[in-house]
mmCIF file of C-alpha atoms in Angstrom:
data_model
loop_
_atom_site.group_PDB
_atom_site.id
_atom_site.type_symbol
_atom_site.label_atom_id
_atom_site.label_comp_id
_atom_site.label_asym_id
_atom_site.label_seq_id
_atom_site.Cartn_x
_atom_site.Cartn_y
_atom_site.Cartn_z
ATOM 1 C CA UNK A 1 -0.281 15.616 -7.961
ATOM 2 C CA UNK A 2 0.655 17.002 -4.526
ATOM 3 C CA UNK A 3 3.128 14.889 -2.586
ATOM 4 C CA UNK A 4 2.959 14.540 1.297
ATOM 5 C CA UNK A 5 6.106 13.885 3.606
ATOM 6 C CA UNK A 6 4.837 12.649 6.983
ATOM 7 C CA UNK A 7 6.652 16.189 8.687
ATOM 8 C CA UNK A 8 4.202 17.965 6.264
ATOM 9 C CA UNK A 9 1.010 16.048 7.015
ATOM 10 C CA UNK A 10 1.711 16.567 10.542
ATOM 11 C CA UNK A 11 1.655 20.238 10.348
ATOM 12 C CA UNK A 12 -1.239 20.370 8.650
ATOM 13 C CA UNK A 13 -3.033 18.046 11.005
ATOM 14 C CA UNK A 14 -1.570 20.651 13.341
ATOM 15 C CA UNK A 15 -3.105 22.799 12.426
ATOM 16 C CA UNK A 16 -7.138 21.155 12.199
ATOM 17 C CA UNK A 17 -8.919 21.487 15.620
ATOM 18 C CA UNK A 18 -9.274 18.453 16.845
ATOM 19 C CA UNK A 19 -13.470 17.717 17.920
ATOM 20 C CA UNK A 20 -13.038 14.259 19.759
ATOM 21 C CA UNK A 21 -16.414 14.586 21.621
ATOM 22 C CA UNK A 22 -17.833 17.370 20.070
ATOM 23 C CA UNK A 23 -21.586 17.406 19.333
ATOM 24 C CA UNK A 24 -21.832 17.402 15.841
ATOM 25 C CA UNK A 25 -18.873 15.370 14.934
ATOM 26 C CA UNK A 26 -21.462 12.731 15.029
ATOM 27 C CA UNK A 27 -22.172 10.134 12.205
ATOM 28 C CA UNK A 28 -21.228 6.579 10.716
ATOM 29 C CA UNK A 29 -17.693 6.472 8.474
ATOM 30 C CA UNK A 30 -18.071 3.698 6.416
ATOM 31 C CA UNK A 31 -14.232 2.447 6.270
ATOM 32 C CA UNK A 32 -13.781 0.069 3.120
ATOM 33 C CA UNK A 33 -10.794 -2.041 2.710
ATOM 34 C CA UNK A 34 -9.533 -5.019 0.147
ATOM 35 C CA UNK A 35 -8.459 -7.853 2.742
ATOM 36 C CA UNK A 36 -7.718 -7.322 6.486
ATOM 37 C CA UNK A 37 -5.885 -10.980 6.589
ATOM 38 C CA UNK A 38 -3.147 -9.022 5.215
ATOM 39 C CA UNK A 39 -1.295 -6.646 7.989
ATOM 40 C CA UNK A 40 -1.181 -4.065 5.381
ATOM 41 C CA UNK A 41 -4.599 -3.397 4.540
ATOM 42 C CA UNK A 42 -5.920 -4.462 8.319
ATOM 43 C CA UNK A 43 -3.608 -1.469 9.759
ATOM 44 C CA UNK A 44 -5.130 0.750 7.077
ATOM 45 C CA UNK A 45 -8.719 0.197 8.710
ATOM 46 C CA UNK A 46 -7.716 -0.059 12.200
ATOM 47 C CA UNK A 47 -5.569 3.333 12.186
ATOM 48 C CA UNK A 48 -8.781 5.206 9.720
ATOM 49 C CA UNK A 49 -11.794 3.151 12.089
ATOM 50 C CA UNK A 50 -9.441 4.841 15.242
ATOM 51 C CA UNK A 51 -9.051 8.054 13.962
ATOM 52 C CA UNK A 52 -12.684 8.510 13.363
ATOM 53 C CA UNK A 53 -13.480 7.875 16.579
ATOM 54 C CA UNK A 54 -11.606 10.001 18.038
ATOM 55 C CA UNK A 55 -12.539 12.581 16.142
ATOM 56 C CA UNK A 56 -16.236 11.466 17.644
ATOM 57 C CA UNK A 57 -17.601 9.900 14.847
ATOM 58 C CA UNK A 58 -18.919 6.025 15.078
ATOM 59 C CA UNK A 59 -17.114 3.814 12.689
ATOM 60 C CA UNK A 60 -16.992 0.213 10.805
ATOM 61 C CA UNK A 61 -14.309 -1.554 8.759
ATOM 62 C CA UNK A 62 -15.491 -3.996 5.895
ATOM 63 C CA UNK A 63 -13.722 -5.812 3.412
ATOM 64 C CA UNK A 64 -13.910 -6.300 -0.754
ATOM 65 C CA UNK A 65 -11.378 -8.590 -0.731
ATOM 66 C CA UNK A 66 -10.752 -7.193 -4.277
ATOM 67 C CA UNK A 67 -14.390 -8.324 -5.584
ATOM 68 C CA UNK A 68 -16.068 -5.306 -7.379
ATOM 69 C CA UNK A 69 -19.485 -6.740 -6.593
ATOM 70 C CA UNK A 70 -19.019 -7.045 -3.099
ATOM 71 C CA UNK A 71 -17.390 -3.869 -3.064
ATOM 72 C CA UNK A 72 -20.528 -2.490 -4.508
ATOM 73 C CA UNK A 73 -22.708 -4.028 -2.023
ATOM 74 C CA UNK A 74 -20.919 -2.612 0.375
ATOM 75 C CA UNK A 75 -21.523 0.747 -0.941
ATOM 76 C CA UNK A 76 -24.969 -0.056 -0.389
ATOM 77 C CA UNK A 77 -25.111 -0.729 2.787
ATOM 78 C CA UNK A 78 -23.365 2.264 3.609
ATOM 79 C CA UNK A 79 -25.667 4.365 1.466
ATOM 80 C CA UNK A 80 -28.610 2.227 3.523
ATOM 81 C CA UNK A 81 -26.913 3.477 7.129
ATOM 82 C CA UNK A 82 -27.110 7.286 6.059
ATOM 83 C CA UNK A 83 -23.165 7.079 6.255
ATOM 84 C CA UNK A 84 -21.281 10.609 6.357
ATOM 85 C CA UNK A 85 -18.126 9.456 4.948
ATOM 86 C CA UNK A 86 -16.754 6.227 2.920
ATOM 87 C CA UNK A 87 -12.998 5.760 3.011
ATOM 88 C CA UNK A 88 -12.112 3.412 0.368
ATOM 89 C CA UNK A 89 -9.369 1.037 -0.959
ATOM 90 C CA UNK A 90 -11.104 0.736 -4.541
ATOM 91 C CA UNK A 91 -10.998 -3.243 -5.307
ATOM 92 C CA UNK A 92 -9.927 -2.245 -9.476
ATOM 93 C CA UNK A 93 -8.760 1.096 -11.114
ATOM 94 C CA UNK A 94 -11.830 1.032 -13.509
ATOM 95 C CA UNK A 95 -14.014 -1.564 -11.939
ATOM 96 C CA UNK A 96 -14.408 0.689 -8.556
ATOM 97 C CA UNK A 97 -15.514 4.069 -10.501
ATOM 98 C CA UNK A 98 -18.984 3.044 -10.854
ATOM 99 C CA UNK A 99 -19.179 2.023 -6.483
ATOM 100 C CA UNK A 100 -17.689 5.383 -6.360
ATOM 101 C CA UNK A 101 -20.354 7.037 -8.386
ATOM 102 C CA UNK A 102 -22.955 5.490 -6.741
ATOM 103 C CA UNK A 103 -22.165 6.579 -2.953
ATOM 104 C CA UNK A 104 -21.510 10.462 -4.717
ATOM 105 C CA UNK A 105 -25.160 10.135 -6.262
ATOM 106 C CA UNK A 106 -26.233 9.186 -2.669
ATOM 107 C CA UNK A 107 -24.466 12.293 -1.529
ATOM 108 C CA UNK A 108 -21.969 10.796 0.532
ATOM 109 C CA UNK A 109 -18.612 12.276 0.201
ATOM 110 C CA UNK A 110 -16.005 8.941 -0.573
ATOM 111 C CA UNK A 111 -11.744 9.383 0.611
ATOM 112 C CA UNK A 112 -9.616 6.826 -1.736
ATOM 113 C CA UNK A 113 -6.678 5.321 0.252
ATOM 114 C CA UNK A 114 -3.804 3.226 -0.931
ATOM 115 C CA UNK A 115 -5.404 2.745 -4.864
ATOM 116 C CA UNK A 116 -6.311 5.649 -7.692
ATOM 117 C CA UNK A 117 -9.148 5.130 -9.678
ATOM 118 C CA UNK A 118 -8.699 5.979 -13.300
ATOM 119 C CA UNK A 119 -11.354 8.531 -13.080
ATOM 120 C CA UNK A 120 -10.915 12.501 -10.912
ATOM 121 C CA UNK A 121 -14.065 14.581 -9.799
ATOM 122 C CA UNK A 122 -15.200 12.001 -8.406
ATOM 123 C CA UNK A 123 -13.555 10.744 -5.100
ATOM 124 C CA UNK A 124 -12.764 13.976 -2.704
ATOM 125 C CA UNK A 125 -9.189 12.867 -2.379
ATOM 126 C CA UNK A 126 -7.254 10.192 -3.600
ATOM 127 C CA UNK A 127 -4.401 9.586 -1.097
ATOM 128 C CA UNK A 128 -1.753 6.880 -1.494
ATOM 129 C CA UNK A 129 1.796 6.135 -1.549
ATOM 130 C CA UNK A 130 4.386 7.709 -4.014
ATOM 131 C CA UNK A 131 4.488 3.907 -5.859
ATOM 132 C CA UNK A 132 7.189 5.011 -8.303
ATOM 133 C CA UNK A 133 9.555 6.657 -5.689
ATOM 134 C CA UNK A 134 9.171 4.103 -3.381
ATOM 135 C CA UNK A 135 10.196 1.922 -6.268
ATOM 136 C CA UNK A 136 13.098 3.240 -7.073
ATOM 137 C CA UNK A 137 14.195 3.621 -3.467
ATOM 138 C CA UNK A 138 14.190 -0.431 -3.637
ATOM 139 C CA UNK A 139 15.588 -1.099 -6.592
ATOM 140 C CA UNK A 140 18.327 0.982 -5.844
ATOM 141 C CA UNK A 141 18.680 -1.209 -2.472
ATOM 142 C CA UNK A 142 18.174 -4.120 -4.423
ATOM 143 C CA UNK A 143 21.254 -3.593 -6.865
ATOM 144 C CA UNK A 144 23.339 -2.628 -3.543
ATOM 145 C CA UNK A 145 22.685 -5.653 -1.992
ATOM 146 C CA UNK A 146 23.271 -7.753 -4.587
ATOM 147 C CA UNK A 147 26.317 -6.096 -5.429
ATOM 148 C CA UNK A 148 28.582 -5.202 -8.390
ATOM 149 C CA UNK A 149 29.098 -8.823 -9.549
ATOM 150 C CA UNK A 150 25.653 -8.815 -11.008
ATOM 151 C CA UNK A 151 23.287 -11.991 -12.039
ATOM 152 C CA UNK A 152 19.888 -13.186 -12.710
ATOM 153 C CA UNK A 153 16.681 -12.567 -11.073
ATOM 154 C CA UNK A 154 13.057 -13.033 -11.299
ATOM 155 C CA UNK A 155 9.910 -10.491 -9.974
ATOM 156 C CA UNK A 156 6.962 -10.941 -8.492
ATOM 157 C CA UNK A 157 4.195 -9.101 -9.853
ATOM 158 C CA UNK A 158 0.789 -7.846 -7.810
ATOM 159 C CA UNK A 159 -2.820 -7.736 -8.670
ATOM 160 C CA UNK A 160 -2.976 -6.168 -12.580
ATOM 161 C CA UNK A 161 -6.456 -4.375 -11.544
ATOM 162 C CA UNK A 162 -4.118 -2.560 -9.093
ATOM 163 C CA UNK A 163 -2.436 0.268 -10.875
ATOM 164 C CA UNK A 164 -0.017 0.237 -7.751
ATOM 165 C CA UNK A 165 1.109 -3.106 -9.349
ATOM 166 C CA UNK A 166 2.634 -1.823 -12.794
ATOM 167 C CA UNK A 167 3.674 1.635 -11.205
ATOM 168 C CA UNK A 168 5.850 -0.374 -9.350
ATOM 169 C CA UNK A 169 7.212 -2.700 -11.543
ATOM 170 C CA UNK A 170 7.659 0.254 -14.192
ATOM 171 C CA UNK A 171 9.988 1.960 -11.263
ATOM 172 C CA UNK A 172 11.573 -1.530 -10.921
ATOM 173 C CA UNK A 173 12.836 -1.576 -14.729
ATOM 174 C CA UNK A 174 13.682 2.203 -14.797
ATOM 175 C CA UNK A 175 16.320 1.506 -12.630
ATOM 176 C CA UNK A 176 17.238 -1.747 -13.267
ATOM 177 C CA UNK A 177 17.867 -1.256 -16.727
ATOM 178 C CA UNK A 178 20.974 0.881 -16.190
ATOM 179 C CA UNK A 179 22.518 -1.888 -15.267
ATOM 180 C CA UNK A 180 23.231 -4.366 -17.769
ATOM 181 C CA UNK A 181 24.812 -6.939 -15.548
ATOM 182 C CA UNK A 182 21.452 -7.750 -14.308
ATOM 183 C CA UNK A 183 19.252 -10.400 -16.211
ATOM 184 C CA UNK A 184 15.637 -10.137 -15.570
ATOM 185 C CA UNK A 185 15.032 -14.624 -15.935
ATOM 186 C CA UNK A 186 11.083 -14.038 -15.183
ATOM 187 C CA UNK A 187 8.217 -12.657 -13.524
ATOM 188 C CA UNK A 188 5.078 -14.154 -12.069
ATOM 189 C CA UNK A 189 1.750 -12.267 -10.984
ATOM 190 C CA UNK A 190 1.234 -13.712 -7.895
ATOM 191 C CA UNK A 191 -1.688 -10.788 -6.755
ATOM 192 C CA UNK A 192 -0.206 -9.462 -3.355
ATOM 193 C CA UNK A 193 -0.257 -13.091 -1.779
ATOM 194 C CA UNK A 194 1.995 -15.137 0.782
ATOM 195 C CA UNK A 195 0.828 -18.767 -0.636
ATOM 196 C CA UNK A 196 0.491 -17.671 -4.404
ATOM 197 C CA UNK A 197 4.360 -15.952 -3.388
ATOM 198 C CA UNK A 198 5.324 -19.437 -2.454
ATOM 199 C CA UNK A 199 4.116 -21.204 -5.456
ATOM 200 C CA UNK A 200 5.285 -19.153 -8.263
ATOM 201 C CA UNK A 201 8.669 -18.624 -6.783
ATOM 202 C CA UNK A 202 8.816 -22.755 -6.760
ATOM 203 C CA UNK A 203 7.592 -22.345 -10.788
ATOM 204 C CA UNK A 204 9.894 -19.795 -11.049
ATOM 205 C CA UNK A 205 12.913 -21.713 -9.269
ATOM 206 C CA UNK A 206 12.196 -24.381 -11.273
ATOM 207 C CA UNK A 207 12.703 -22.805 -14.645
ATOM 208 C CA UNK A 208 15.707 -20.583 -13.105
ATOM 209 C CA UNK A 209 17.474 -22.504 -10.685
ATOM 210 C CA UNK A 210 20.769 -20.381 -11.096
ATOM 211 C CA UNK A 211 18.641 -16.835 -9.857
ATOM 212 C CA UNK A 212 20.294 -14.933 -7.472
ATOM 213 C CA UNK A 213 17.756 -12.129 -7.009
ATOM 214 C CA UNK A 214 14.250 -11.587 -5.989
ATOM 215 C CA UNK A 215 12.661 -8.610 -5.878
ATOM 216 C CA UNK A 216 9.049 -7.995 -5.068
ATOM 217 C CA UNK A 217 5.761 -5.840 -5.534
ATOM 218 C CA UNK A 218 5.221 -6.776 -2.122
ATOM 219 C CA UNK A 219 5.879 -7.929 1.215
ATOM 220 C CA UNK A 220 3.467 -10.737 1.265
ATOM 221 C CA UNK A 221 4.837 -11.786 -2.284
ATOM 222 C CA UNK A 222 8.196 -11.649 -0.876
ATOM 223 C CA UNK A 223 7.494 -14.051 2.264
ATOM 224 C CA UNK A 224 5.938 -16.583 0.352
ATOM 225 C CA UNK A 225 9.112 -16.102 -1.913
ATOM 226 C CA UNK A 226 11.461 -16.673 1.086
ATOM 227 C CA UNK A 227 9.473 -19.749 2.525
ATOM 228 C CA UNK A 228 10.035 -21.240 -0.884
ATOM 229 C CA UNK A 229 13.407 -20.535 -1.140
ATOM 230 C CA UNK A 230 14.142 -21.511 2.446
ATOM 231 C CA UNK A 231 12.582 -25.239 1.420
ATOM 232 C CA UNK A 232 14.502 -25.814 -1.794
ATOM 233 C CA UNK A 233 18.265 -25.170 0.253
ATOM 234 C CA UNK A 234 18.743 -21.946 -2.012
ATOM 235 C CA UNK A 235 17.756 -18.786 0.195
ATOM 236 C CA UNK A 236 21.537 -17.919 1.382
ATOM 237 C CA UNK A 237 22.561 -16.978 -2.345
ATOM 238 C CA UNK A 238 19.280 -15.100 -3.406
ATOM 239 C CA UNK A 239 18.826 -11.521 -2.180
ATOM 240 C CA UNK A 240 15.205 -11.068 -1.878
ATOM 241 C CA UNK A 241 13.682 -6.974 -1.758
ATOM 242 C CA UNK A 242 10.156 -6.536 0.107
ATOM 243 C CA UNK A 243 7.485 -3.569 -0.527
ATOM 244 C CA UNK A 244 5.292 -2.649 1.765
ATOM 245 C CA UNK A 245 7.153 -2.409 5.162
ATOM 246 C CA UNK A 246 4.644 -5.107 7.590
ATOM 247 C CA UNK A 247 5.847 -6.279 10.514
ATOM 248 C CA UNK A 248 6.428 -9.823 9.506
ATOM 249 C CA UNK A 249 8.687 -8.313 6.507
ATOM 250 C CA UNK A 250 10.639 -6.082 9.327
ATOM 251 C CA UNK A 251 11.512 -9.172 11.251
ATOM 252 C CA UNK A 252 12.837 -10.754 7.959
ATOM 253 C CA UNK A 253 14.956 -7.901 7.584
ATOM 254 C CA UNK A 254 16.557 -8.274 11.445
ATOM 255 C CA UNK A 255 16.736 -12.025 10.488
ATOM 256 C CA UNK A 256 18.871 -11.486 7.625
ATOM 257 C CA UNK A 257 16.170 -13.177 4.794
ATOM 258 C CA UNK A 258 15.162 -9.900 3.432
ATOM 259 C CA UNK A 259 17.703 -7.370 2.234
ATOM 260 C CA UNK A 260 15.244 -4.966 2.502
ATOM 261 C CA UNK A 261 11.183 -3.616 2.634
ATOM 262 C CA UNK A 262 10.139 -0.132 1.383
ATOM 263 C CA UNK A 263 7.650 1.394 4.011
ATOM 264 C CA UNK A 264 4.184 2.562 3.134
ATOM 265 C CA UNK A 265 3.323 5.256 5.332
ATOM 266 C CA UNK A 266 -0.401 3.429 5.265
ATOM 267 C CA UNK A 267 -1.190 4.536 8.953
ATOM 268 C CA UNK A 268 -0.304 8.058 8.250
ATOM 269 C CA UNK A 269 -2.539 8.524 5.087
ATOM 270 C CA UNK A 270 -4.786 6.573 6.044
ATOM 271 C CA UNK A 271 -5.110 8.796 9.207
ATOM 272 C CA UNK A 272 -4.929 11.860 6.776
ATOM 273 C CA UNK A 273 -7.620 10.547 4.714
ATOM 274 C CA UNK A 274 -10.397 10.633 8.067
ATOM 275 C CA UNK A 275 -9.402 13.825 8.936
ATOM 276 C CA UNK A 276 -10.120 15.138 5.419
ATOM 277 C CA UNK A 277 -13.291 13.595 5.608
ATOM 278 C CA UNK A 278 -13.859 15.806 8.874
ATOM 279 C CA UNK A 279 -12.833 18.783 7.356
ATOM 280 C CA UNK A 280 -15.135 17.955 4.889
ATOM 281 C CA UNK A 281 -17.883 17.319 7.163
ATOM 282 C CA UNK A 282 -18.118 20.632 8.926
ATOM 283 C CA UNK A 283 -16.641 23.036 6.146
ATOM 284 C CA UNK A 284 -16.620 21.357 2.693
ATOM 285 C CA UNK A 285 -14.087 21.697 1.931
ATOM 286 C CA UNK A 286 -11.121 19.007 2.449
ATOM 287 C CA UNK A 287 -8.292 21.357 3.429
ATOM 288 C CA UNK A 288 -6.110 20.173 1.383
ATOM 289 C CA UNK A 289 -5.542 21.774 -2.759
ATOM 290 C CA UNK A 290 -5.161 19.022 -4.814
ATOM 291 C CA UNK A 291 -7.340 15.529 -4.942
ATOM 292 C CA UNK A 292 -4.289 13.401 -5.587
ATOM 293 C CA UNK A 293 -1.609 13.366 -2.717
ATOM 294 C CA UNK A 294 1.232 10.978 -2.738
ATOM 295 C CA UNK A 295 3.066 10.105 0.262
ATOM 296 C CA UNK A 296 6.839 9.504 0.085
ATOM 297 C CA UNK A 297 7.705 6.064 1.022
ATOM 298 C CA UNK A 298 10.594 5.055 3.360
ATOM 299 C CA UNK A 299 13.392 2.040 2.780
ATOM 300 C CA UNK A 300 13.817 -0.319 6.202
ATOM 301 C CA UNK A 301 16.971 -1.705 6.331
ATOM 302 C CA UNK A 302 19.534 -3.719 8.666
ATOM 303 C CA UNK A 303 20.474 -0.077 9.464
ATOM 304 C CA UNK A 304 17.701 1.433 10.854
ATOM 305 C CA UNK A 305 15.460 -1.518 11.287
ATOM 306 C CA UNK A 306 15.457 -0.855 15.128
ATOM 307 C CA UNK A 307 13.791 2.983 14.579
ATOM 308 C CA UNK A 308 10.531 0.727 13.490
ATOM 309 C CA UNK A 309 7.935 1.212 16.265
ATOM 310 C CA UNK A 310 4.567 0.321 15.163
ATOM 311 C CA UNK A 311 2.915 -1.201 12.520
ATOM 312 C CA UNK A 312 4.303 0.320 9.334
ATOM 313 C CA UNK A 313 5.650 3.355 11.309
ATOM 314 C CA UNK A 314 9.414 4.379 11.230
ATOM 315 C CA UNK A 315 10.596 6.536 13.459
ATOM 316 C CA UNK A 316 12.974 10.002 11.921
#
C-alpha cells in the first residue's frame, strides 16, 4: 500500500497540468459522502466538489449518511446523469462493494476517499488516511498527557461497518498495552457521533466514576465526551484524546479540554482523489502506481495548535 506525505502529493500534483477551463475537461463528478453535518466529511465534499471545478468539470455533493441503500440510489442517479467520475466515502466495507460494482458496470470510473472497501480491482484508487499511524501518534500523546502516574480509562469506539473504526482502536491497544499502569475500565461504540459521545460517556461515567482518561476514535465522539464530562463536575481530572483534527476539536485543544486531535489530511486526499479522476479522464490511467494510498496523519497539540489554518489543514 503506497503511503502519501502531503510534500509528496504536492509534487506530484506539480507535476499534472492543470485544465481549469479547458474544453474537454467537461462532465458531471458525482461526489458521494456519509454525512456533511459532520465538519469532517462536509470538508471532504466541499474541498473534492472545488477541486473539480476548477479543474472545469461541473460537480455535486450527496450524502449516504452511512445507509447502503441510499448509497446505492445514489449510484443510480449518477449512472442516470452520464456522470464521468464518482468519488466515494463507501457507507460499509462490504456493504458498499456491490454500489461500487454497479457504477464500474455502468462504466464510470469510482475514487474511494476516507474508507477501503474489502474488495481491490474494483475502485481506481482507494485513498485514505494512514488509520494505524495516526493511531499510534495519539496514543502515544495520550499516555504523555496523562503522565507516568497512570490510571483508568474508557474508549469510544466508531461505526463497526467502518474498518477505520477497529484499525484505530487496534493502534490504540498496540500501544497502550506496553504500559501496564493503564487500565482499559470500558469502551462504548458510539458510531462517530457528538450526542451518542455524550450519552455513552454518561453510561460509561456511571459505571467508572474514578476514570481519568478518555481517548477517542473521533473528534465528534470526543466532544460529546467532553460536554458530558463538563456536566457531571469531572472534566479537569480526565484527559480526553480527539481523532480527526475539525475545527471545533482544535478550539478544544486551545481551550485546554482536549489534550490533543490527530489530523486527517481529508482536504488533501480528498483533493488528490479529483485529480486522479482527471488523470483518469483524459489518459486512463490515474498517475499514481498503486490503488491503495495512505496519507500520514498529523498530531495538533497546545504546541502547534496556532500553525492550524483551515479546515483540517496544518501548516509545516
Amino acid at each position: 500500500m503506497m503511503k502519501m506525505t502531503r510534500r509528496m502529493l504536492m509534487a506530484a500534483v506539480a507535476t499534472v497540468p492543470l485544465m481549469a477551463g479547458s474544453a474537454w475537461a467537461e462532465g458531471l463528478i458525482t461526489v458521494i459522502v456519509n454525512d456533511p453535518a459532520n465538519p469532517y466529511w462536509f470538508t471532504e465534499g466541499e474541498v473534492a466538489k472545488a477541486t473539480a471545478e476548477e479543474l472545469g468539470y461541473t460537480a455535486n455533493v450527496a450524502a449516504h449518511r452511512g445507509d447502503t441503500n441510499t448509497e446505492s440510489t445514489l449510484i443510480d442517479t449518477a449512472i442516470t446523469n452520464q456522470s464521468v467520475a464518482i468519488i466515494l466515502d463507501p457507507a460499509n466495507a462490504d456493504g458498499s462493494v456491490g454500489a461500487v460494482q454497479k457504477a464500474v458496470d455502468a462504466g464510470i470510473p469510482v475514487f474511494l476517499v476516507n474508507a477501503e472497501i474489502n474488495q481491490e480491482g474494483l475502485a481506481k484508487a482507494q485513498l485514505v488516511s494512514n488509520n494505524a499511524q495516526g493511531a499510534a501518534l495519539g496514543a502515544q500523546a495520550w499516555v504523555e498527557a496523562m503522565g507516568e502516574e497512570g490510571g483508568r480509562y474508557v474508549e469510544l469506539f466508531g461505526a463497526p461497518s467502518d474498518n477505520n473504526a477497529q484499525t484505530r482502536s487496534n493502534g490504540f491497544e498496540t500501544v497502550l498495552s506496553q504500559y501496564p499502569e493503564f487500565e482499559k475500565a470500558g469502551e462504548e461504540v458510539a458510531n462517530w457521533d457528538r450526542t451518542q459521545g455524550y450519552q455513552r460517556m454518561q453510561s460509561l461515567l456511571q459505571a467508572n466514576p474514578d476514570i481519568t482518561g478518555v481517548i477517542s476514535g473521533n473528534d465528534e465522539m470526543a466532544l460529546g465526551a467532553i460536554a458530558a464530562l463538563k456536566e457531571a463536575g469531572k472534566l479537569e481530572a480526565v484527559t480526553v484524546g480527539g481523532f480527526d483534527g475539525s475545527p471545533d476539536a482544535v478550539e478544544a485543544v486551545k481551550a485546554g479540554e482536549m489534550a490533543y486531535t490527530v489530523l486527517q489530511p481529508v482536504a488533501v486526499f480528498a483533493e488528490a482523489a479529483v485529480r486522479q479522476a482527471d488523470t483518469f479522464i483524459k489518459t486512463g490511467e490515474t498517475g499514481v502506481e498503486t490503488e491503495k494510498q495512505l496519507f500520514d496523519c498529523l498530531l495538533i497539540t497546545s504546541e502547534n495548535v496556532d500553525s492550524y489554518s483551515a479546515a483540517f489543514v496544518l501548516d509545516q
